CSV table of C-alpha atoms in Angstrom, one decimal:
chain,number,residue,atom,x,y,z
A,551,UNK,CA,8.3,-52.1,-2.9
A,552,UNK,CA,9.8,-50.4,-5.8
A,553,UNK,CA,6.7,-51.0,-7.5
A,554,UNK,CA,4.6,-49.4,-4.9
A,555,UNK,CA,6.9,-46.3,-4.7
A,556,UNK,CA,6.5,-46.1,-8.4
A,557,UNK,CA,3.0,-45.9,-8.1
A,558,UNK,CA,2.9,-43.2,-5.3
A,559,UNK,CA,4.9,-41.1,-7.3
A,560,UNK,CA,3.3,-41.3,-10.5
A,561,UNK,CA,0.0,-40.4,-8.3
A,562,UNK,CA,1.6,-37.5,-6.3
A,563,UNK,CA,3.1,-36.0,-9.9
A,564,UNK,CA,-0.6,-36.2,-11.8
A,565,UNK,CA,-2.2,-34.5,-8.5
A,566,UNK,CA,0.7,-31.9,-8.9
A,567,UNK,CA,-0.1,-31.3,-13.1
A,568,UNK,CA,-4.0,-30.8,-12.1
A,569,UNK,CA,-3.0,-28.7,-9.5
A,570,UNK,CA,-0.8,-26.4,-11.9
A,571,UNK,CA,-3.6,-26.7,-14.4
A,572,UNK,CA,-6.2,-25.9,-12.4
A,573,UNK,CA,-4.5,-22.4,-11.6
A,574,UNK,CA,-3.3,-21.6,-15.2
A,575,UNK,CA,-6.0,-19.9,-16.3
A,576,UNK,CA,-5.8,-17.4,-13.1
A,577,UNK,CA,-2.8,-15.6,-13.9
A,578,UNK,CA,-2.7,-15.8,-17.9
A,579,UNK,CA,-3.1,-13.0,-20.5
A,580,UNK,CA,-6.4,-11.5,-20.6
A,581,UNK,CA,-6.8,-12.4,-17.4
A,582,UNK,CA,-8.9,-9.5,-15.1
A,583,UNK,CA,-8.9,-9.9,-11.5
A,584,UNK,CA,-10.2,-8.3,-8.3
A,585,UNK,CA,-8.9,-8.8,-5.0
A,586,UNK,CA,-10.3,-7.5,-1.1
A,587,UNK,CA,-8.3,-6.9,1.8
A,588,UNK,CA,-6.5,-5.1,4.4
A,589,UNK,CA,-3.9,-2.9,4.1
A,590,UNK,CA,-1.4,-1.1,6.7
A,591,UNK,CA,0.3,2.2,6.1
A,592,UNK,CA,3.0,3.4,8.1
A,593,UNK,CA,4.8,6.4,7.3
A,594,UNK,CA,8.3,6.3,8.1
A,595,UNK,CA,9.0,9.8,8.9
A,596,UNK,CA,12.0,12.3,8.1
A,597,UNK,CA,10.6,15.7,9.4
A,598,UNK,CA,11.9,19.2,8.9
A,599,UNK,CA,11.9,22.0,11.2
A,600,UNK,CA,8.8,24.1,11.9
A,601,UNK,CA,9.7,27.5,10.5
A,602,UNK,CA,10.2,30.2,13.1
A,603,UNK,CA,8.6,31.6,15.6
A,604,UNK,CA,8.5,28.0,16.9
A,605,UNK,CA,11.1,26.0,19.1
A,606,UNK,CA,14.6,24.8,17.5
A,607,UNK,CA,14.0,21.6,16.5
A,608,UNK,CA,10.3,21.1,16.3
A,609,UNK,CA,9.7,18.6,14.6
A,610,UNK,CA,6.7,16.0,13.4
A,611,UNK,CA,6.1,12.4,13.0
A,612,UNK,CA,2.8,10.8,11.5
A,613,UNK,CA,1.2,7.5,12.6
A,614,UNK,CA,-0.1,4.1,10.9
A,615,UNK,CA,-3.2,3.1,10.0
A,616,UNK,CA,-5.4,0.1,8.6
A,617,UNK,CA,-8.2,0.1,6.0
A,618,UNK,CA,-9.3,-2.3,3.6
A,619,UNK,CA,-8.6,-2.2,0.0
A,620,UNK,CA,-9.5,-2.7,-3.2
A,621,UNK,CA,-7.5,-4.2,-6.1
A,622,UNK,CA,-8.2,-4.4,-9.5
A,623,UNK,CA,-5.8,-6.1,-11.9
A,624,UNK,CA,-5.1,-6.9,-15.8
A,625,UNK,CA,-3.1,-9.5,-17.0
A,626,UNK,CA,-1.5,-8.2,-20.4
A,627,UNK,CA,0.7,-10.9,-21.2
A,628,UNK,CA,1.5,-14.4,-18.8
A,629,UNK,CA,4.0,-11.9,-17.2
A,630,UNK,CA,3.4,-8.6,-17.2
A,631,UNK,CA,0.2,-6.9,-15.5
A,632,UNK,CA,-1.5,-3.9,-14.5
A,633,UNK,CA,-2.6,-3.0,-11.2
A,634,UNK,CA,-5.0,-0.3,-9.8
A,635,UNK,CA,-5.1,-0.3,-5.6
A,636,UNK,CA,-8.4,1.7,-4.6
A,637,UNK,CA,-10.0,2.2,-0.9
A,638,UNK,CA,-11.1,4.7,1.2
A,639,UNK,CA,-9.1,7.5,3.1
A,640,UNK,CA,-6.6,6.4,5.7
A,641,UNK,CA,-6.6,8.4,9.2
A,642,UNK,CA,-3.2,9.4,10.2
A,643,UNK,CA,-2.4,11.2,13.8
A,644,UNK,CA,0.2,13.7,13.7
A,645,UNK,CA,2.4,13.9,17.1
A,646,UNK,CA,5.3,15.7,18.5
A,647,UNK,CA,8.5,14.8,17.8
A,648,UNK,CA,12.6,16.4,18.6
A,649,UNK,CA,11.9,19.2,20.9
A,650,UNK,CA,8.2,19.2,21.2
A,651,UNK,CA,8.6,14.9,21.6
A,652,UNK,CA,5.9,14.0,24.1
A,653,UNK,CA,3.3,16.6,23.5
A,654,UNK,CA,1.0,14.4,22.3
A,655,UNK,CA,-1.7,14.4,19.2
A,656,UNK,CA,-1.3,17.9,17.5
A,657,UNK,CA,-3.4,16.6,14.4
A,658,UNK,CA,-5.7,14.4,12.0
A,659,UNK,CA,-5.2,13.8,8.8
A,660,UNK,CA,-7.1,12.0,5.9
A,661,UNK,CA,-5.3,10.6,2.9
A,662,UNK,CA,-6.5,9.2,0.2
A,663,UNK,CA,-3.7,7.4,-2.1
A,664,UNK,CA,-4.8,5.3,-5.2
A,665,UNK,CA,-1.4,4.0,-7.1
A,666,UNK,CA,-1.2,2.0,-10.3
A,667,UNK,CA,1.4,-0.2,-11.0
A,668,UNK,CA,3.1,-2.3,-14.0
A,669,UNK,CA,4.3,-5.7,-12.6
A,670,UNK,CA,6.2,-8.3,-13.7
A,671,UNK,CA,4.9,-11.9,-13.0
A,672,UNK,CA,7.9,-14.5,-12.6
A,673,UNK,CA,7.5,-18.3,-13.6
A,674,UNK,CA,4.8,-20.2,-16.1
A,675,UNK,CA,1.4,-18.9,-16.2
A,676,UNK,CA,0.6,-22.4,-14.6
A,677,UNK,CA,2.7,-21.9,-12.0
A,678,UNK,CA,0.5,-21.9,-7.9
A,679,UNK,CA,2.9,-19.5,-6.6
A,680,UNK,CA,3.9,-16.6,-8.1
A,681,UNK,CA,6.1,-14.1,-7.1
A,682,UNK,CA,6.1,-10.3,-9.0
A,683,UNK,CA,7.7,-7.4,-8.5
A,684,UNK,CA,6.2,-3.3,-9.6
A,685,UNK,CA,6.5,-0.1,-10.0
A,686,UNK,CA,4.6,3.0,-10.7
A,687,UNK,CA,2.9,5.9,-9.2
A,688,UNK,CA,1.0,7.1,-6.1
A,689,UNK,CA,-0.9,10.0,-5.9
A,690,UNK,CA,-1.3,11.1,-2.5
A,691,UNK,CA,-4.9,13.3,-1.9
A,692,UNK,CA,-4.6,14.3,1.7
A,693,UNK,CA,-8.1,15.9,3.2
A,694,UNK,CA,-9.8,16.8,6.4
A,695,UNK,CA,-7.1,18.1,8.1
A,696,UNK,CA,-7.8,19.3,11.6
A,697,UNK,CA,-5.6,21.0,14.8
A,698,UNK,CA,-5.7,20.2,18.0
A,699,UNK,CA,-5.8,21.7,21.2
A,700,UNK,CA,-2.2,20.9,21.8
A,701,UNK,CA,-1.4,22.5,18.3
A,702,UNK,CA,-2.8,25.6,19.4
A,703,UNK,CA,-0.8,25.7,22.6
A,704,UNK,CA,2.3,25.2,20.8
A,705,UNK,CA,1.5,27.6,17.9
A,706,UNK,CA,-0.4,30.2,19.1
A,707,UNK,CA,-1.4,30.2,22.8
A,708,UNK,CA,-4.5,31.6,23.7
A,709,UNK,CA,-5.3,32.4,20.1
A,710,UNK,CA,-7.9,30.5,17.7
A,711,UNK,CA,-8.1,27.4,17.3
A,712,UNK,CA,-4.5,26.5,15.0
A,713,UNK,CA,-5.0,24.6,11.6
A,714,UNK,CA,-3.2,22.9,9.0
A,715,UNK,CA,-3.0,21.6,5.6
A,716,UNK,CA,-0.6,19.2,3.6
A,717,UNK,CA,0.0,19.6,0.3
A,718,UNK,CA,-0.7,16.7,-2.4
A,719,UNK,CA,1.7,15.1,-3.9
A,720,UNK,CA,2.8,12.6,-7.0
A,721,UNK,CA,5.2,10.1,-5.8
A,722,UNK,CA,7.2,7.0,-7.0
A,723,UNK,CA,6.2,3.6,-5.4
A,724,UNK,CA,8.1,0.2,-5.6
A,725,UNK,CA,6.7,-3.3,-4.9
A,726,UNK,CA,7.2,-6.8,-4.3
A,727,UNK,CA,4.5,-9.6,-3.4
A,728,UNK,CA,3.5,-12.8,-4.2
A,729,UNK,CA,-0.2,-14.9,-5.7
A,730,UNK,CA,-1.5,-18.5,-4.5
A,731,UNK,CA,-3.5,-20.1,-6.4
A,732,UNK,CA,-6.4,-21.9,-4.5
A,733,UNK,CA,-8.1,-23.1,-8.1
A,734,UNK,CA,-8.8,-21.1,-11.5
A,735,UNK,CA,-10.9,-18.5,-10.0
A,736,UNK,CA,-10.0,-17.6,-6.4
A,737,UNK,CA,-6.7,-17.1,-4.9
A,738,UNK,CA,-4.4,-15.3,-2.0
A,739,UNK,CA,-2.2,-12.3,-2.7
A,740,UNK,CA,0.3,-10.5,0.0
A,741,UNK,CA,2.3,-7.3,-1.2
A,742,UNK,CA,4.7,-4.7,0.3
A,743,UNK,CA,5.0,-1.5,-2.0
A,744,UNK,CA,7.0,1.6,-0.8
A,745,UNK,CA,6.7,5.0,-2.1
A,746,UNK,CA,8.5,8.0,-1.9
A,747,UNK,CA,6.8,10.5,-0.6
A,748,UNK,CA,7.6,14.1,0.6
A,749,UNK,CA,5.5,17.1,1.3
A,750,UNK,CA,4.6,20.2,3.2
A,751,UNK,CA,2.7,21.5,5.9
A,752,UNK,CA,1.3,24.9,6.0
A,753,UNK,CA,-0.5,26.1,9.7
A,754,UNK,CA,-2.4,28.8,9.7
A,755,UNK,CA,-0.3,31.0,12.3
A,756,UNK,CA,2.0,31.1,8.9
A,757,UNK,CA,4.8,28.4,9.6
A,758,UNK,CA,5.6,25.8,7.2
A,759,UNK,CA,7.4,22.3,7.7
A,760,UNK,CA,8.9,19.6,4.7
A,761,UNK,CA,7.9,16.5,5.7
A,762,UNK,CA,8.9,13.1,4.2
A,763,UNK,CA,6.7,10.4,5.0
A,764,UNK,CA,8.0,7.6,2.9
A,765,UNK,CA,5.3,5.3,4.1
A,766,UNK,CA,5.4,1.1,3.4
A,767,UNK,CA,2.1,-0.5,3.0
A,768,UNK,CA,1.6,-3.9,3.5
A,769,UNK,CA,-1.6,-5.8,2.6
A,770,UNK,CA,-3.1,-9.1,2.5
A,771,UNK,CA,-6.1,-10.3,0.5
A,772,UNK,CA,-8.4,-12.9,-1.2
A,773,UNK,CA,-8.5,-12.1,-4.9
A,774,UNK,CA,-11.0,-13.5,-8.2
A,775,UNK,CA,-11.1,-14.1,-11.4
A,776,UNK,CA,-14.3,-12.8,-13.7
A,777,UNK,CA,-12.9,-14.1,-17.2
């Protein structure tokens, strides 16, 4: 018996040391990487008062959206990497909220937000899962912003059609995530980063609102290894 168990064990240890191996080479220095995926933005809104003429306590909130995503990634030592996210622009709804909560869609909004971040990679090299944690910069390019009906009503009733624009913004982002390691090549990445983010909105009847969005995005994708 004692014998047999030996035996098991040995076997389970060597499929666990070619496992390891087999996803050393994935996460060492040098290493460049490319993942795909989905991400999910959701602002989590702090809004300001529209400036007068407008109702006390008009205020705004800003809704999530999903795209897919692009990640490109450099390994510049076994721990520390560098990390480019890239995609295309997310649509965010702009609604109501204090007194005007309720009113419905007022707005669309584009954003654009590529963010690079230096992480740093816990555990061996060799090691299947990985946790890391980052930080860095996200520069938010908003775009294609456009009123609608129900802006107008509350803005400027029975005038033109009421517009808007944000203002782009620099802003600090945080993150935390994880790597599997299928083999030496392809593996599984899910991440969380936050970033600070305020701005402001300008309408065209001449009011102004600070918003802070400080959105989380969460993504999940399949990632690869070119050398």
């Amino acid at each position: 018996m004692n014998k047999r168990f030996n035996s098991a064990a040995q076997l389970l240890a060597a499929i666990a040391a070619m496992t390891l191996a087999s996803a050393a080479s994935a996460q060492s220095a040098g290493t460049f990487t490319a993942k795909v995926g989905l991400n999910k933005i959701t602002p989590h809104v702090t809004s300001g008062d529209m400036t007068a003429p407008a109702l006390p306590n008009t205020k705004a909130d800003v809704e999530s959206d999903t795209k897919p995503i692009l990640t490109l990634a450099y390994m510049v030592t076994d721990n520390i990497s560098a990390e480019l996210h890239l995609g295309v622009p997310y649509k965010h709804d702009l609604v109501g909220d204090g007194a005007i909560k309720g009113t419905g869609k007022l707005g669309t909004s584009e954003v654009l937000p590529p963010t690079f971040l230096m992480q740093y990679r816990f555990f061996e090299a060799n090691t299947m899962i990985r946790p890391y944690v980052g930080a860095g910069l996200t520069y938010a390019y908003f775009q294609k912003e456009r009123g609608s009906g129900a802006m107008t009503a509350l803005l400027d009733p029975g005038g033109p059609p009421s517009t808007y624009r944000l203002k782009n913004k620099l802003a600090g982002s945080i993150q935390l995530g994880a790597t599997l390691a299928f083999n030496e090549r392809w593996f599984a990445d899910v991440g969380i980063i936050k970033t600070y983010l305020k701005t402001t909105a300008k309408f065209s009847t001449g009011q102004t609102q600070n918003i802070k969005l400080d959105p989380t995005a969460v993504s999940v994708g399949i990632g690869y290894k070119f050398f």
